[in-house]
Amino acid sequence: MDSSPPLTAVIIDISKSRSHADRAALQREIETAFGRVNSEVPALQPIAPTVSDEFQAVYADLALTLRATLLARLVLPEGIECRFGIGRGDVVIVGSGVVGAVQDGSAWWTARKAIDEARQHQYSKLGFVRTWYNAESPEDALVNAYLLARDQIVGGMNPRARRLLLGQLLGSTQAQLALDEGISQSAVSQNLSRSGANAIVAGAALIAKDAR
């Protein structure tokens, strides 16, 4: 894989995976959920399982990565949480292994640092943190400020609010969402406003617009 321009690597792990009674069923559910993300967001390396409770992916730019990690959190089965470490830099192939090419590079080093930081924050007063960014650059603070707000809003949502946010991000109308949920369109509108979903949708639109 070409190391220039810089790429964005993502490391994902399942939070508290050992506490689930049927680990194999959990893995299947998460792989199915992440398959939805892979169908929506173009990736140089789609989200795929690696070892134990870890998944990895590579994207061409940060905007795609932010969208993918947001969708990934929203498609997870109810009660399941994952952490996301995002790094930026070069991705290089250094050999071959049992499951394919062995990759290395600064994108992976910083992604590993980022997921370690996300894990540390999760067990602090910032317990809502699920996503962290590390590119060892001045933009880190700006990206993480956005992620802090995003994680707190999404973390405070109930399952219906998450479904409605996901639907909006994927282009569903409020009328369609109302039909899917068996509620009125007015109730959908109120939920989107009350839950903070409108802010998340607006932020995602700004990021996508800036990336074009």
CSV table of C-alpha atoms in Angstrom, one decimal:
chain,number,residue,atom,x,y,z
A,1,MET,CA,0.0,0.0,0.0
A,2,ASP,CA,1.4,3.4,-1.0
A,3,SER,CA,2.5,5.4,2.0
A,4,SER,CA,1.9,8.8,0.4
A,5,PRO,CA,-0.3,10.7,1.0
A,6,PRO,CA,-0.9,9.8,4.7
A,7,LEU,CA,-3.7,7.4,5.4
A,8,THR,CA,-6.0,6.9,8.4
A,9,ALA,CA,-5.9,3.7,10.3
A,10,VAL,CA,-8.6,2.5,12.8
A,11,ILE,CA,-8.3,0.0,15.5
A,12,ILE,CA,-11.5,-1.2,17.2
A,13,ASP,CA,-12.0,-3.4,20.2
A,14,ILE,CA,-15.1,-4.7,21.9
A,15,SER,CA,-15.6,-3.3,25.3
A,16,LYS,CA,-15.8,-5.9,28.1
A,17,SER,CA,-15.9,-8.7,25.5
A,18,ARG,CA,-15.0,-11.4,28.1
A,19,SER,CA,-18.2,-10.7,30.1
A,20,HIS,CA,-20.5,-11.9,27.2
A,21,ALA,CA,-21.9,-15.4,27.7
A,22,ASP,CA,-21.7,-16.4,24.0
A,23,ARG,CA,-18.5,-14.8,22.6
A,24,ALA,CA,-18.9,-16.4,19.2
A,25,ALA,CA,-22.5,-15.1,18.8
A,26,LEU,CA,-21.3,-11.7,19.8
A,27,GLN,CA,-18.6,-11.8,17.2
A,28,ARG,CA,-21.0,-12.7,14.5
A,29,GLU,CA,-23.4,-9.9,15.4
A,30,ILE,CA,-20.6,-7.3,15.4
A,31,GLU,CA,-19.2,-8.5,12.1
A,32,THR,CA,-22.7,-8.3,10.5
A,33,ALA,CA,-23.1,-4.8,11.9
A,34,PHE,CA,-19.8,-3.6,10.6
A,35,GLY,CA,-20.7,-5.1,7.3
A,36,ARG,CA,-23.3,-2.4,7.0
A,37,VAL,CA,-20.6,0.3,7.6
A,38,ASN,CA,-18.4,-1.3,4.9
A,39,SER,CA,-21.3,-1.0,2.4
A,40,GLU,CA,-21.8,2.7,3.2
A,41,VAL,CA,-18.3,4.1,3.6
A,42,PRO,CA,-15.5,3.4,1.0
A,43,ALA,CA,-12.4,2.0,2.6
A,44,LEU,CA,-8.9,1.1,1.4
A,45,GLN,CA,-9.2,-1.7,3.9
A,46,PRO,CA,-12.8,-2.4,5.1
A,47,ILE,CA,-13.5,-3.0,8.8
A,48,ALA,CA,-12.4,-6.6,9.4
A,49,PRO,CA,-11.7,-8.8,12.5
A,50,THR,CA,-8.0,-9.5,13.2
A,51,VAL,CA,-7.2,-11.2,16.5
A,52,SER,CA,-9.3,-11.7,19.7
A,53,ASP,CA,-11.8,-8.9,20.1
A,54,GLU,CA,-10.0,-6.5,17.7
A,55,PHE,CA,-11.0,-5.1,14.3
A,56,GLN,CA,-9.0,-2.9,11.9
A,57,ALA,CA,-9.6,-0.7,8.9
A,58,VAL,CA,-7.8,1.9,6.7
A,59,TYR,CA,-9.4,4.9,5.0
A,60,ALA,CA,-8.1,7.5,2.6
A,61,ASP,CA,-8.8,10.5,4.7
A,62,LEU,CA,-10.0,11.6,8.1
A,63,ALA,CA,-13.5,12.6,6.9
A,64,LEU,CA,-14.3,9.1,5.8
A,65,THR,CA,-12.9,7.7,9.0
A,66,LEU,CA,-15.1,10.0,11.2
A,67,ARG,CA,-18.2,8.9,9.3
A,68,ALA,CA,-17.3,5.3,9.5
A,69,THR,CA,-16.6,5.3,13.2
A,70,LEU,CA,-19.8,7.2,13.9
A,71,LEU,CA,-21.9,4.7,11.8
A,72,ALA,CA,-20.0,1.8,13.4
A,73,ARG,CA,-21.0,2.8,16.9
A,74,LEU,CA,-24.7,3.3,15.8
A,75,VAL,CA,-25.1,0.0,14.1
A,76,LEU,CA,-23.8,-2.0,17.1
A,77,PRO,CA,-26.4,-4.3,18.7
A,78,GLU,CA,-28.1,-2.8,21.8
A,79,GLY,CA,-26.0,-3.1,24.9
A,80,ILE,CA,-22.7,-3.6,22.9
A,81,GLU,CA,-20.0,-0.9,22.9
A,82,CYS,CA,-16.7,-0.7,21.1
A,83,ARG,CA,-13.7,1.6,21.4
A,84,PHE,CA,-12.1,3.3,18.4
A,85,GLY,CA,-8.5,4.4,18.0
A,86,ILE,CA,-7.8,6.6,15.0
A,87,GLY,CA,-4.3,7.2,13.8
A,88,ARG,CA,-2.9,9.0,10.7
A,89,GLY,CA,0.4,8.5,8.8
A,90,ASP,CA,1.9,5.9,6.5
A,91,VAL,CA,0.8,2.3,6.1
A,92,VAL,CA,3.5,0.0,4.7
A,93,ILE,CA,3.5,-3.7,4.0
A,94,VAL,CA,6.5,-5.3,5.7
A,95,GLY,CA,5.8,-9.0,5.0
A,96,SER,CA,3.1,-11.6,4.8
A,97,GLY,CA,1.4,-13.7,7.5
A,98,VAL,CA,-1.3,-16.3,8.0
A,99,VAL,CA,-4.2,-13.8,7.3
A,100,GLY,CA,-2.5,-11.8,4.6
A,101,ALA,CA,-0.1,-8.9,4.3
A,102,VAL,CA,1.7,-7.7,7.5
A,103,GLN,CA,1.3,-3.9,7.8
A,104,ASP,CA,3.3,-1.4,9.8
A,105,GLY,CA,3.8,2.3,9.8
A,106,SER,CA,3.0,5.5,11.7
A,107,ALA,CA,-0.7,5.3,11.0
A,108,TRP,CA,-0.9,2.0,13.0
A,109,TRP,CA,1.5,3.3,15.8
A,110,THR,CA,-0.7,6.3,16.4
A,111,ALA,CA,-3.9,4.3,16.1
A,112,ARG,CA,-2.6,2.0,18.9
A,113,LYS,CA,-1.8,5.0,21.0
A,114,ALA,CA,-5.2,6.4,20.4
A,115,ILE,CA,-7.1,3.3,21.4
A,116,ASP,CA,-5.0,3.1,24.5
A,117,GLU,CA,-6.0,6.7,25.3
A,118,ALA,CA,-9.6,6.0,24.7
A,119,ARG,CA,-9.5,3.0,27.1
A,120,GLN,CA,-7.8,5.2,29.8
A,121,HIS,CA,-10.4,7.9,29.4
A,122,GLN,CA,-13.3,5.4,29.6
A,123,TYR,CA,-12.2,4.6,33.2
A,124,SER,CA,-11.9,8.3,34.2
A,125,LYS,CA,-14.3,11.2,34.7
A,126,LEU,CA,-14.6,11.1,30.9
A,127,GLY,CA,-16.2,7.7,31.0
A,128,PHE,CA,-18.3,8.4,28.0
A,129,VAL,CA,-15.3,8.5,25.7
A,130,ARG,CA,-15.3,5.7,23.0
A,131,THR,CA,-13.2,7.3,20.3
A,132,TRP,CA,-9.8,9.0,20.2
A,133,TYR,CA,-7.5,10.5,17.5
A,134,ASN,CA,-3.7,10.6,17.5
A,135,ALA,CA,-1.7,11.9,14.5
A,136,GLU,CA,0.9,13.5,16.7
A,137,SER,CA,0.0,16.8,15.0
A,138,PRO,CA,-1.6,20.2,15.9
A,139,GLU,CA,-5.0,19.0,14.6
A,140,ASP,CA,-5.2,16.3,17.3
A,141,ALA,CA,-6.8,18.7,19.8
A,142,LEU,CA,-9.5,20.0,17.3
A,143,VAL,CA,-10.4,16.4,16.3
A,144,ASN,CA,-10.6,15.2,19.8
A,145,ALA,CA,-12.7,18.1,20.9
A,146,TYR,CA,-15.2,17.1,18.3
A,147,LEU,CA,-15.1,13.5,19.3
A,148,LEU,CA,-15.6,14.3,23.0
A,149,ALA,CA,-18.8,16.1,22.2
A,150,ARG,CA,-19.9,13.4,19.7
A,151,ASP,CA,-19.3,10.6,22.1
A,152,GLN,CA,-21.1,12.2,25.0
A,153,ILE,CA,-24.2,12.9,22.8
A,154,VAL,CA,-24.3,9.4,21.3
A,155,GLY,CA,-23.6,7.9,24.7
A,156,GLY,CA,-26.6,9.6,26.2
A,157,MET,CA,-29.0,8.3,23.5
A,158,ASN,CA,-31.5,5.5,24.1
A,159,PRO,CA,-31.8,2.8,21.4
A,160,ARG,CA,-34.6,4.5,19.5
A,161,ALA,CA,-32.6,7.8,19.3
A,162,ARG,CA,-29.6,5.9,18.0
A,163,ARG,CA,-31.7,4.3,15.3
A,164,LEU,CA,-33.2,7.6,14.3
A,165,LEU,CA,-29.8,9.2,14.1
A,166,LEU,CA,-28.5,6.3,12.0
A,167,GLY,CA,-31.4,6.6,9.7
A,168,GLN,CA,-30.9,10.4,9.2
A,169,LEU,CA,-27.2,9.8,8.5
A,170,LEU,CA,-28.1,7.2,5.9
A,171,GLY,CA,-30.6,9.5,4.1
A,172,SER,CA,-33.9,8.3,5.5
A,173,THR,CA,-36.7,10.9,5.7
A,174,GLN,CA,-38.5,11.7,8.9
A,175,ALA,CA,-41.6,10.2,7.4
A,176,GLN,CA,-39.8,6.9,6.6
A,177,LEU,CA,-38.3,6.8,10.1
A,178,ALA,CA,-41.8,7.4,11.6
A,179,LEU,CA,-43.2,4.5,9.7
A,180,ASP,CA,-40.3,2.2,10.7
A,181,GLU,CA,-40.7,3.1,14.4
A,182,GLY,CA,-44.4,3.1,14.4
A,183,ILE,CA,-44.6,6.7,15.7
A,184,SER,CA,-45.7,10.0,14.3
A,185,GLN,CA,-43.4,12.2,12.2
A,186,SER,CA,-43.8,14.9,14.9
A,187,ALA,CA,-42.4,12.4,17.5
A,188,VAL,CA,-39.4,11.7,15.3
A,189,SER,CA,-38.7,15.4,14.9
A,190,GLN,CA,-38.9,16.0,18.6
A,191,ASN,CA,-36.7,13.0,19.4
A,192,LEU,CA,-34.0,14.2,16.9
A,193,SER,CA,-34.0,17.6,18.5
A,194,ARG,CA,-34.1,16.5,22.1
A,195,SER,CA,-31.4,13.8,21.8
A,196,GLY,CA,-28.8,16.0,20.1
A,197,ALA,CA,-29.1,14.0,16.8
A,198,ASN,CA,-29.6,17.2,14.8
A,199,ALA,CA,-26.2,18.5,16.0
A,200,ILE,CA,-24.5,15.2,15.1
A,201,VAL,CA,-26.1,15.2,11.6
A,202,ALA,CA,-25.2,18.9,11.0
A,203,GLY,CA,-21.6,18.2,12.2
A,204,ALA,CA,-21.3,15.2,9.8
A,205,ALA,CA,-22.6,17.3,6.9
A,206,LEU,CA,-20.0,20.0,7.6
A,207,ILE,CA,-17.2,17.5,7.7
A,208,ALA,CA,-18.3,15.9,4.5
A,209,LYS,CA,-18.7,19.3,2.8
A,210,ASP,CA,-15.2,20.4,3.9
A,211,ALA,CA,-13.7,17.1,2.5
A,212,ARG,CA,-15.1,17.7,-1.0
